[in-house]
Short mmCIF file of C-alpha atoms and ligand atoms in Angstrom, two decimals:
data_model
loop_
_atom_site.label_atom_id
_atom_site.label_comp_id
_atom_site.label_asym_id
_atom_site.label_seq_id
_atom_site.Cartn_x
_atom_site.Cartn_y
_atom_site.Cartn_z
CA MET A 12 143.86 90.72 243.16
CA ARG A 13 144.38 87.72 245.16
CA HIS A 14 141.99 85.00 244.93
CA ILE A 15 141.08 82.62 247.66
CA ALA A 16 138.53 79.75 248.27
CA VAL A 17 137.41 78.38 251.96
CA ILE A 18 136.06 75.24 251.79
CA GLY A 19 133.69 75.42 254.85
CA SER A 20 131.19 78.02 256.09
CA GLY A 21 131.65 77.47 259.90
CA PRO A 22 133.64 79.89 262.05
CA ALA A 23 136.84 78.75 260.56
CA GLY A 24 135.72 79.38 257.26
CA TYR A 25 134.40 83.21 258.43
CA TYR A 26 137.26 84.23 260.50
CA THR A 27 139.14 83.39 257.40
CA ALA A 28 137.51 85.49 255.59
CA GLU A 29 137.57 88.64 257.74
CA ALA A 30 141.05 88.22 258.29
CA ALA A 31 141.87 88.01 254.24
CA GLN A 32 139.38 91.50 254.23
CA LYS A 33 141.37 93.25 257.01
CA ALA A 34 144.79 91.86 255.16
CA PHE A 35 144.29 92.58 251.85
CA GLY A 36 141.15 95.00 251.53
CA ASP A 37 139.94 95.62 247.98
CA GLN A 38 142.75 93.07 246.57
CA VAL A 39 140.72 89.79 247.58
CA ARG A 40 138.27 87.80 246.30
CA VAL A 41 136.83 85.18 248.54
CA ASP A 42 134.58 82.58 247.96
CA ILE A 43 133.43 80.26 250.54
CA ILE A 44 132.16 76.91 249.43
CA ASP A 45 129.96 74.81 251.54
CA LYS A 46 128.12 71.18 251.00
CA LEU A 47 125.01 72.55 252.45
CA PRO A 48 122.74 75.42 250.65
CA VAL A 49 122.96 77.25 254.19
CA PRO A 50 125.68 78.22 256.11
CA PHE A 51 128.09 78.67 259.36
CA GLY A 52 128.59 75.14 259.88
CA LEU A 53 129.18 74.32 263.69
CA ILE A 54 127.06 77.21 264.79
CA ARG A 55 124.10 75.70 263.00
CA THR A 56 124.60 72.38 263.49
CA GLY A 57 127.21 71.89 266.60
CA VAL A 58 126.65 74.40 269.39
CA ALA A 59 123.57 73.45 271.56
CA PRO A 60 120.07 74.38 270.43
CA ASP A 61 119.63 75.97 274.02
CA HIS A 62 122.66 77.88 273.70
CA GLN A 63 121.17 80.95 271.23
CA SER A 64 123.84 83.29 273.00
CA ILE A 65 126.33 81.45 271.99
CA LYS A 66 125.23 81.10 268.33
CA ALA A 67 124.36 84.87 267.80
CA VAL A 68 127.84 85.25 266.91
CA SER A 69 126.55 84.30 263.42
CA ARG A 70 125.52 87.68 262.86
CA ARG A 71 129.48 88.57 262.82
CA TYR A 72 130.00 86.14 259.87
CA GLU A 73 127.28 87.70 258.09
CA ALA A 74 128.41 91.01 258.44
CA THR A 75 131.82 89.85 256.30
CA ALA A 76 129.19 87.97 254.29
CA LEU A 77 127.36 90.75 253.28
CA THR A 78 130.52 92.63 251.73
CA GLU A 79 131.33 92.99 248.21
CA ASN A 80 134.51 90.80 248.25
CA VAL A 81 133.07 87.44 250.50
CA ARG A 82 130.93 85.08 248.69
CA PHE A 83 129.21 82.25 249.96
CA VAL A 84 129.07 79.56 247.26
CA GLY A 85 126.30 76.99 249.08
CA ASN A 86 125.35 73.69 248.12
CA VAL A 87 128.56 72.90 246.52
CA ALA A 88 130.11 69.76 247.13
CA VAL A 89 134.26 69.53 247.11
CA GLY A 90 134.36 65.82 245.46
CA ARG A 91 131.32 65.96 244.02
CA ASP A 92 130.94 69.28 241.92
CA VAL A 93 134.63 70.21 242.17
CA SER A 94 137.67 68.80 242.63
CA ILE A 95 140.31 70.16 245.33
CA HIS A 96 142.64 69.92 242.13
CA GLU A 97 140.68 72.01 240.04
CA LEU A 98 140.49 74.31 243.04
CA ILE A 99 143.93 74.88 243.74
CA ASP A 100 144.63 75.62 239.59
CA LEU A 101 141.43 78.33 239.79
CA TYR A 102 142.41 79.97 243.11
CA ASP A 103 145.98 81.46 244.78
CA ALA A 104 145.01 79.97 248.08
CA VAL A 105 142.34 76.93 248.98
CA VAL A 106 141.76 76.84 252.60
CA LEU A 107 140.42 73.81 254.26
CA ALA A 108 137.96 74.91 257.25
CA THR A 109 135.63 71.59 256.76
CA GLY A 110 135.87 71.21 260.85
CA ALA A 111 135.77 68.18 262.26
CA PRO A 112 132.34 65.94 261.70
CA ALA A 113 133.18 62.35 261.53
CA ASP A 114 132.99 60.85 265.36
CA ARG A 115 135.97 59.05 266.80
CA PRO A 116 135.54 55.63 266.89
CA LEU A 117 134.75 53.92 270.15
CA GLY A 118 136.44 50.94 269.05
CA ILE A 119 135.05 48.35 271.25
CA PRO A 120 133.05 45.03 270.79
CA GLY A 121 129.39 45.82 269.87
CA ASP A 122 130.33 49.31 269.19
CA ASP A 123 128.40 48.56 266.17
CA LEU A 124 124.87 47.53 267.72
CA PRO A 125 122.04 49.48 266.88
CA GLY A 126 121.31 52.29 269.27
CA VAL A 127 124.95 53.29 269.72
CA ILE A 128 125.88 55.90 268.53
CA GLY A 129 128.48 59.18 268.09
CA SER A 130 127.88 62.21 269.38
CA ALA A 131 127.75 63.99 265.74
CA ALA A 132 125.03 62.20 264.62
CA PHE A 133 123.24 62.95 267.83
CA VAL A 134 123.68 66.19 267.50
CA GLY A 135 123.11 66.57 263.72
CA TRP A 136 119.58 65.13 264.75
CA TYR A 137 118.79 67.63 267.44
CA ASN A 138 120.31 70.09 265.61
CA GLY A 139 118.50 69.51 262.33
CA HIS A 140 121.79 68.35 260.15
CA PRO A 141 120.24 66.84 256.93
CA ASP A 142 122.83 63.79 257.61
CA HIS A 143 121.21 62.75 260.90
CA ALA A 144 117.38 63.86 260.68
CA GLY A 145 116.33 60.27 260.23
CA LEU A 146 118.39 59.00 263.57
CA ALA A 147 115.13 58.25 265.59
CA PRO A 148 117.27 57.51 269.22
CA ALA A 149 115.98 55.21 271.76
CA LEU A 150 113.82 56.99 274.37
CA ASP A 151 112.29 54.66 276.35
CA GLY A 152 113.41 54.68 279.56
CA GLY A 153 115.88 51.79 279.32
CA GLY A 154 118.54 53.88 280.01
CA ALA A 155 121.18 56.20 278.94
CA VAL A 156 124.90 55.67 278.77
CA VAL A 157 126.84 59.02 277.53
CA VAL A 158 131.04 58.20 277.10
CA GLY A 159 133.39 60.76 277.83
CA ASN A 160 134.06 63.93 279.64
CA GLY A 161 134.01 66.55 277.82
CA ASN A 162 131.06 69.81 276.73
CA VAL A 163 129.66 67.39 273.98
CA ALA A 164 128.92 64.65 276.72
CA LEU A 165 127.05 67.60 279.01
CA ASP A 166 125.38 69.35 275.72
CA VAL A 167 124.45 65.31 275.25
CA ALA A 168 123.10 64.76 279.01
CA ARG A 169 121.60 67.86 278.85
CA ILE A 170 119.41 67.59 275.90
CA LEU A 171 118.32 64.10 277.05
CA ALA A 172 117.45 65.40 280.19
CA LYS A 173 115.59 68.84 279.39
CA ALA A 174 111.60 68.78 280.13
CA GLU A 175 109.72 70.53 277.21
CA ALA A 176 109.44 73.76 278.67
CA GLU A 177 112.84 74.06 279.26
CA PHE A 178 113.53 74.14 275.18
CA ALA A 179 111.49 77.33 275.36
CA GLY A 180 113.75 79.67 273.64
CA SER A 181 115.56 77.28 271.63
CA ASP A 182 115.92 76.07 268.31
CA ILE A 183 115.97 72.55 268.62
CA VAL A 184 114.05 71.23 265.03
CA GLY A 185 110.29 69.69 265.85
CA HIS A 186 111.33 65.90 265.47
CA ALA A 187 113.81 66.04 268.24
CA LEU A 188 111.42 67.87 270.52
CA ASP A 189 108.45 65.79 269.55
CA ARG A 190 110.34 62.76 270.20
CA LEU A 191 112.13 63.94 273.55
CA LYS A 192 108.12 64.96 274.64
CA ALA A 193 106.96 61.48 273.96
CA GLY A 194 109.46 59.72 276.06
CA HIS A 195 112.47 60.04 278.11
CA ALA A 196 115.76 57.80 278.20
CA GLY A 197 115.62 57.02 281.71
CA ASP A 198 118.74 57.63 284.03
CA ILE A 199 121.54 58.77 282.18
CA THR A 200 125.27 57.79 283.08
CA ILE A 201 128.47 59.77 281.88
CA LEU A 202 130.91 57.48 281.69
CA GLY A 203 134.37 59.34 282.51
CA ARG A 204 137.66 57.05 282.05
CA ARG A 205 139.66 59.14 284.79
CA GLY A 206 138.50 61.35 287.67
CA PRO A 207 136.65 64.62 288.39
CA HIS A 208 139.78 66.25 288.33
CA GLN A 209 140.45 64.97 284.78
CA ILE A 210 137.33 66.41 283.57
CA ALA A 211 137.10 68.40 280.28
CA MET A 212 133.74 70.32 280.93
CA THR A 213 133.85 73.74 281.68
CA PRO A 214 132.01 75.42 284.44
CA LYS A 215 128.51 77.00 282.91
CA GLU A 216 128.06 74.17 281.08
CA LEU A 217 128.42 71.68 284.01
CA GLY A 218 126.77 74.38 286.27
CA GLU A 219 123.74 74.22 284.02
CA LEU A 220 123.40 70.00 284.95
CA GLY A 221 122.34 70.94 288.48
CA GLU A 222 119.44 73.17 287.57
CA LEU A 223 117.36 70.98 285.22
CA GLN A 224 113.76 70.78 286.27
CA ARG A 225 113.03 67.11 286.06
CA ALA A 226 116.54 65.55 286.12
CA ALA A 227 119.47 65.96 289.35
CA PRO A 228 123.05 65.28 288.73
CA VAL A 229 124.68 62.53 291.67
CA VAL A 230 128.29 62.39 291.92
CA ASP A 231 129.65 60.01 294.43
CA PRO A 232 131.75 61.81 297.35
CA ALA A 233 134.12 58.97 297.42
CA ASP A 234 135.42 59.34 293.49
CA LEU A 235 136.65 63.22 294.87
CA PRO A 236 139.84 64.03 295.68
CA PRO A 237 140.77 65.71 299.09
CA VAL A 238 139.76 69.29 298.98
CA GLU A 239 143.17 70.59 299.53
CA ALA A 240 144.39 68.90 296.15
CA ASP A 241 141.76 71.57 294.31
CA ALA A 242 144.28 74.10 295.06
CA ALA A 243 146.76 72.94 292.27
CA LEU A 244 144.07 72.99 289.48
CA GLU A 245 143.93 75.50 286.81
CA PRO A 246 141.14 78.05 288.22
CA GLY A 247 138.80 76.71 285.26
CA VAL A 248 138.99 73.20 286.19
CA ARG A 249 138.70 73.81 289.86
CA LYS A 250 135.93 75.73 289.41
CA SER A 251 134.31 72.56 287.38
CA VAL A 252 135.11 70.43 290.42
CA THR A 253 133.44 72.88 292.74
CA HIS A 254 130.32 72.10 290.67
CA LEU A 255 131.00 68.33 291.10
CA ARG A 256 131.42 68.78 295.11
CA ASP A 257 128.34 70.48 294.94
CA PHE A 258 126.42 67.84 293.33
CA ALA A 259 127.92 65.18 295.83
CA GLY A 260 126.89 67.15 298.65
CA ARG A 261 123.51 67.33 297.93
CA PRO A 262 120.29 65.52 299.26
CA ALA A 263 118.95 62.29 296.89
CA SER A 264 116.65 63.77 294.53
CA ASP A 265 113.12 63.17 294.20
CA LYS A 266 113.39 64.25 290.65
CA PRO A 267 112.48 61.09 288.01
CA ILE A 268 116.01 61.18 285.72
CA ARG A 269 118.86 60.99 287.48
CA ILE A 270 122.40 61.85 285.89
CA VAL A 271 125.05 59.39 287.26
CA PHE A 272 128.62 60.87 286.89
CA ASP A 273 130.76 57.60 286.92
CA PHE A 274 134.20 58.35 287.31
CA PHE A 275 137.23 55.96 287.00
CA ALA A 276 134.42 53.68 284.12
CA ARG A 277 135.88 52.92 281.06
CA PRO A 278 133.13 51.05 278.43
CA VAL A 279 135.03 47.83 277.33
CA ARG A 280 132.14 46.27 275.62
CA ILE A 281 128.39 46.81 274.55
CA GLU A 282 125.69 44.12 274.42
CA GLY A 283 122.55 43.15 273.64
CA ASP A 284 120.20 41.13 271.89
CA GLY A 285 119.72 42.77 268.33
CA ARG A 286 120.56 46.59 269.54
CA VAL A 287 122.03 47.60 273.00
CA GLU A 288 120.88 46.70 276.38
CA ARG A 289 124.20 46.96 278.47
CA VAL A 290 127.50 48.42 278.43
CA ILE A 291 129.91 46.30 279.87
CA VAL A 292 132.73 49.11 282.42
CA GLU A 293 135.56 48.64 284.25
CA ARG A 294 136.79 50.06 286.91
CA THR A 295 139.97 52.28 285.91
CA GLU A 296 142.43 53.87 288.62
CA LEU A 297 144.85 56.30 287.18
CA ASP A 298 148.72 55.53 286.47
CA ALA A 299 151.68 57.45 287.50
CA ALA A 300 151.65 59.34 284.35
CA GLY A 301 147.64 60.21 285.03
CA ASN A 302 146.06 57.93 282.62
CA ALA A 303 143.45 55.48 283.13
CA ARG A 304 144.53 52.25 283.69
CA GLY A 305 142.07 48.88 284.11
CA THR A 306 142.06 47.05 287.22
CA GLY A 307 140.35 44.50 285.99
CA GLU A 308 136.52 45.22 287.84
CA THR A 309 133.73 45.28 285.50
CA TYR A 310 130.31 45.78 286.01
CA ALA A 311 127.02 46.76 283.25
CA VAL A 312 125.33 49.77 283.11
CA PRO A 313 121.78 49.31 281.24
CA ALA A 314 121.17 51.33 278.50
CA HIS A 315 119.02 51.27 275.36
CA LEU A 316 120.97 54.27 274.08
CA VAL A 317 124.83 55.07 274.07
CA VAL A 318 126.33 58.24 272.70
CA SER A 319 129.85 58.16 272.40
CA CYS A 320 131.17 61.99 272.52
CA ILE A 321 135.16 61.09 272.71
CA GLY A 322 136.26 63.93 270.02
CA TYR A 323 136.30 64.27 266.00
CA ARG A 324 137.99 63.91 263.07
CA THR A 325 138.03 65.72 259.83
CA PRO A 326 137.32 63.37 257.05
CA PRO A 327 140.41 62.75 254.42
CA ILE A 328 139.44 64.44 251.22
CA GLU A 329 140.92 62.37 248.16
CA GLY A 330 144.59 63.52 247.30
CA VAL A 331 145.40 65.61 250.53
CA PRO A 332 147.91 64.73 253.07
CA TYR A 333 146.20 63.55 255.95
CA ASP A 334 147.89 62.35 259.38
CA GLU A 335 145.51 59.06 260.66
CA LYS A 336 146.48 59.01 263.84
CA LEU A 337 145.47 62.88 265.12
CA GLY A 338 142.03 62.55 262.61
CA ARG A 339 143.00 66.00 260.78
CA PHE A 340 144.70 67.40 257.47
CA ALA A 341 148.48 66.72 257.70
CA ASN A 342 150.13 70.50 257.96
CA GLU A 343 153.15 72.25 258.84
CA ASP A 344 151.18 75.19 260.68
CA GLY A 345 148.30 75.72 258.44
CA ARG A 346 150.49 74.97 255.15
CA ILE A 347 149.54 71.43 253.37
CA VAL A 348 151.45 71.91 250.02
CA PRO A 349 151.59 74.97 247.96
CA GLY A 350 148.78 76.88 247.59
CA LEU A 351 146.43 74.36 250.06
CA TYR A 352 145.62 75.69 253.52
CA ALA A 353 143.76 74.24 256.77
CA VAL A 354 142.54 76.26 259.02
CA GLY A 355 140.36 75.58 262.23
CA TRP A 356 139.48 72.06 263.81
CA ALA A 357 141.07 70.65 260.31
CA ARG A 358 144.53 72.25 261.34
CA ARG A 359 144.28 71.29 264.72
CA GLY A 360 141.66 69.13 265.76
CA PRO A 361 138.81 69.49 267.46
CA THR A 362 139.70 71.76 270.46
CA GLY A 363 138.69 75.11 271.70
CA THR A 364 135.96 77.29 271.78
CA ILE A 365 134.40 78.81 268.97
CA GLY A 366 136.53 82.30 269.27
CA THR A 367 139.27 80.00 269.19
CA ASN A 368 139.06 79.93 265.61
CA ARG A 369 139.57 83.62 264.89
CA PRO A 370 143.40 83.87 265.98
CA ASP A 371 143.40 80.60 263.56
CA GLY A 372 141.91 82.21 260.75
CA PHE A 373 144.24 85.71 261.33
CA ALA A 374 147.01 83.17 261.62
CA ILE A 375 146.05 81.54 257.91
CA VAL A 376 145.97 84.94 256.28
CA ASP A 377 149.56 85.89 257.22
CA LYS A 378 150.98 83.06 255.53
CA ILE A 379 148.75 83.55 252.58
CA ALA A 380 150.62 87.27 252.69
CA GLU A 381 153.65 85.70 252.94
CA ASP A 382 153.44 82.79 249.95
CA THR A 383 151.54 84.71 247.41
CA HIS A 384 151.75 88.02 245.66
CA GLY A 385 148.72 89.55 244.11
CA ASP A 386 148.51 89.01 240.33
CA SER A 387 148.96 85.04 239.85
CA GLY A 388 146.62 86.00 236.83
CA LYS A 389 144.35 82.62 237.96
CA PRO A 390 140.66 83.36 237.30
CA GLY A 391 139.10 82.51 240.81
CA ARG A 392 135.51 82.87 241.20
CA ALA A 393 135.20 83.28 237.64
CA GLY A 394 136.79 80.31 236.46
CA LEU A 395 134.79 78.44 239.36
CA ASP A 396 131.14 79.93 237.93
CA ALA A 397 132.47 78.48 234.41
CA LEU A 398 132.93 74.78 235.63
CA LEU A 399 129.68 74.97 237.51
CA ALA A 400 127.59 76.21 235.17
CA GLU A 401 129.12 73.58 232.99
CA ARG A 402 128.10 70.86 235.54
CA GLY A 403 124.79 72.11 235.99
CA ALA A 404 125.51 72.71 239.69
CA GLU A 405 122.68 74.43 241.49
CA VAL A 406 124.61 77.28 243.42
CA VAL A 407 122.81 78.99 246.29
CA THR A 408 123.98 82.61 247.20
CA PHE A 409 124.18 84.04 250.29
CA ARG A 410 121.28 86.17 249.14
CA ASP A 411 119.46 82.64 248.73
CA TRP A 412 120.43 81.94 252.43
CA GLN A 413 118.70 85.05 253.68
CA ARG A 414 115.54 83.76 251.64
CA ILE A 415 115.55 80.53 253.86
CA ASP A 416 116.43 82.18 257.15
CA ALA A 417 113.46 84.38 256.29
CA ALA A 418 111.44 81.25 255.94
CA GLU A 419 112.39 79.37 258.71
CA VAL A 420 112.23 82.24 261.25
CA ALA A 421 108.51 82.34 259.71
CA ARG A 422 107.78 79.05 260.23
CA ALA A 423 108.94 79.26 264.17
CA ARG A 424 106.93 77.26 266.77
CA ILE A 425 105.78 80.00 269.47
CA GLY A 426 108.85 81.18 271.10
CA SER A 427 111.69 79.71 269.10
CA PRO A 428 113.86 81.55 266.82
CA ARG A 429 113.53 79.41 263.72
CA GLU A 430 111.90 75.96 262.81
CA LYS A 431 115.09 74.73 260.47
CA PHE A 432 114.54 72.73 257.03
CA VAL A 433 116.06 69.66 257.42
CA ALA A 434 115.95 68.46 254.05
CA VAL A 435 118.42 69.73 251.91
CA GLU A 436 115.32 70.60 248.55
CA ASP A 437 113.37 72.04 251.17
CA MET A 438 116.06 74.25 251.91
CA LEU A 439 116.76 75.04 248.49
CA GLY A 440 112.77 75.55 248.15
CA ALA A 441 112.46 78.21 250.66
CA ARG A 442 114.90 80.24 248.45
CA GLY A 443 111.39 81.43 246.77
P1 NAP B 511 137.06 66.71 274.50
O1 NAP B 511 136.77 68.24 275.06
O2 NAP B 511 138.26 66.67 273.73
O3 NAP B 511 136.44 65.69 275.34
C1 NAP B 511 136.75 64.31 275.20
C2 NAP B 511 136.26 63.30 276.40
O4 NAP B 511 136.31 62.43 275.82
C3 NAP B 511 137.68 63.82 277.42
O5 NAP B 511 136.42 63.60 278.72
C4 NAP B 511 138.16 62.16 277.17
O6 NAP B 511 138.80 61.49 278.09
C5 NAP B 511 136.88 61.11 276.48
N1 NAP B 511 137.49 60.06 275.80
C6 NAP B 511 138.33 60.30 274.80
N2 NAP B 511 138.55 59.20 274.17
C7 NAP B 511 137.99 57.94 274.99
C8 NAP B 511 137.80 57.03 275.30
N3 NAP B 511 138.35 55.93 273.94
N4 NAP B 511 137.23 56.39 275.70
C9 NAP B 511 136.67 56.83 277.02
N5 NAP B 511 136.42 58.05 277.26
C10 NAP B 511 137.41 58.64 275.93
O7 NAP B 511 135.86 67.03 273.22
P2 NAP B 511 134.35 67.26 272.94
O8 NAP B 511 133.59 66.79 274.20
O9 NAP B 511 133.81 66.59 271.78
O10 NAP B 511 134.27 68.43 273.12
C11 NAP B 511 135.07 69.22 271.39
C12 NAP B 511 135.66 70.70 271.85
O11 NAP B 511 134.40 71.89 271.52
C13 NAP B 511 136.02 70.83 273.18
O12 NAP B 511 137.13 71.93 272.65
C14 NAP B 511 134.83 71.28 274.02
O13 NAP B 511 134.85 72.52 275.03
C15 NAP B 511 134.06 72.50 272.73
N6 NAP B 511 132.65 72.02 273.10
C16 NAP B 511 132.16 73.38 273.97
C17 NAP B 511 130.76 73.74 274.28
C18 NAP B 511 130.55 75.05 275.15
O14 NAP B 511 131.62 75.59 275.38
N7 NAP B 511 129.65 75.42 275.15
C19 NAP B 511 130.06 72.77 273.85
C20 NAP B 511 130.53 71.79 273.17
C21 NAP B 511 131.94 71.71 272.73
P3 NAP B 511 140.53 61.98 278.62
O15 NAP B 511 140.62 63.30 278.79
O16 NAP B 511 141.01 60.58 279.48
O17 NAP B 511 140.96 61.96 276.97
#
């Protein structure tokens, strides 16, 4: 028997469990430990609430979760209820699948002003993550700046721009929908420090910005390279650039919100009296290596809300080797130290789609198969249960989650798949 503990119940965690089942059959026990009482990590609290088809992948994880040899151990925090070293003593393999839930800092003067937030917080707010439920972003028409040219920037801009009716069928949480209904951010400026050919936005997601009821995308045709240059682009980027060309060719819209793509523009300072009022932006150009280089020309973009969407970091865990520069655990193909592994964003950083984590999960199980031999005599889950009982931890099982899930579905507003609980105590209370 092999005993595996996976820390984190998002895609990387469940794909690792699925791979372990495929590799070891009934000769493995996998405990998926999560600090929240609810599973699925990024699927629940990262994927946009109006992208329900992406969220549907959690059904696949449910199939894994409901097998005999995989357990969900919710409401158990590593570092609070159990240490990483205790887990290494108890299990043959401990796999960190903790994702990258912390924002990379902007690192410019004024980035600590009220109203400047990272995308992890903003996305967590509209997705009902307990840590960010109290965010209350300014939606007073004073303008919003979204920093970054990736898919998270698109998610943030789209959610800010949507009219109430466009959230039909989504599971955006009530507190966010109420606030978005009561006001709007005003014009939304998406800052890209490089140009249209360097965007990290995928075509489907970019195309959605062109279909919004009350908001219109604005692209300056002068920012676009000659159309012939698109031929050299990778097909996905080329398709995205085609959307930008479409936006640039549209006549001025009378929709009340403009989503302005400001390319070759990097924020250098954020100013305001006690809260953000404007972002000072420097015009850039590309150097020979394709990096952004400041030109010295600056201008101000008014904003009462700034959301930086410039990538994420994995929070360090005490005693676990960490790569500060890359913002993830130091590892060699997923191996950190004997008995300890990393998978998904915690291993390779915050890139790729949900599905990218599947081969990741299978690859880490191959490593575990090479490194372990089955009968180490480690206690695994029995040892964890004893430790947690001794500490009075209130463990949430997958069956408990199914009751919380049913309660969320039962309290959904009409047309919505669920109304999430956003406080941990409410989640615990819904177990019946
Ligand atoms: P991302 O794709 O890495 O994009 C980050 C953006 O931030 C880049 O445009 C980058 O520009 C910019 N940036 C980085 N540092 C900056 C700085 N200091 N100042 C200004 N700009 C800066 O990251 P992401 O948007 O957070 O997405 C993470 C992953 O999740 C991606 O793989 C993404 O595709 C995926 N995702 C997918 C979906 C979906 O499929 N619907 C939705 C959300 C996220 P440079 O290129 O110049 O570095």
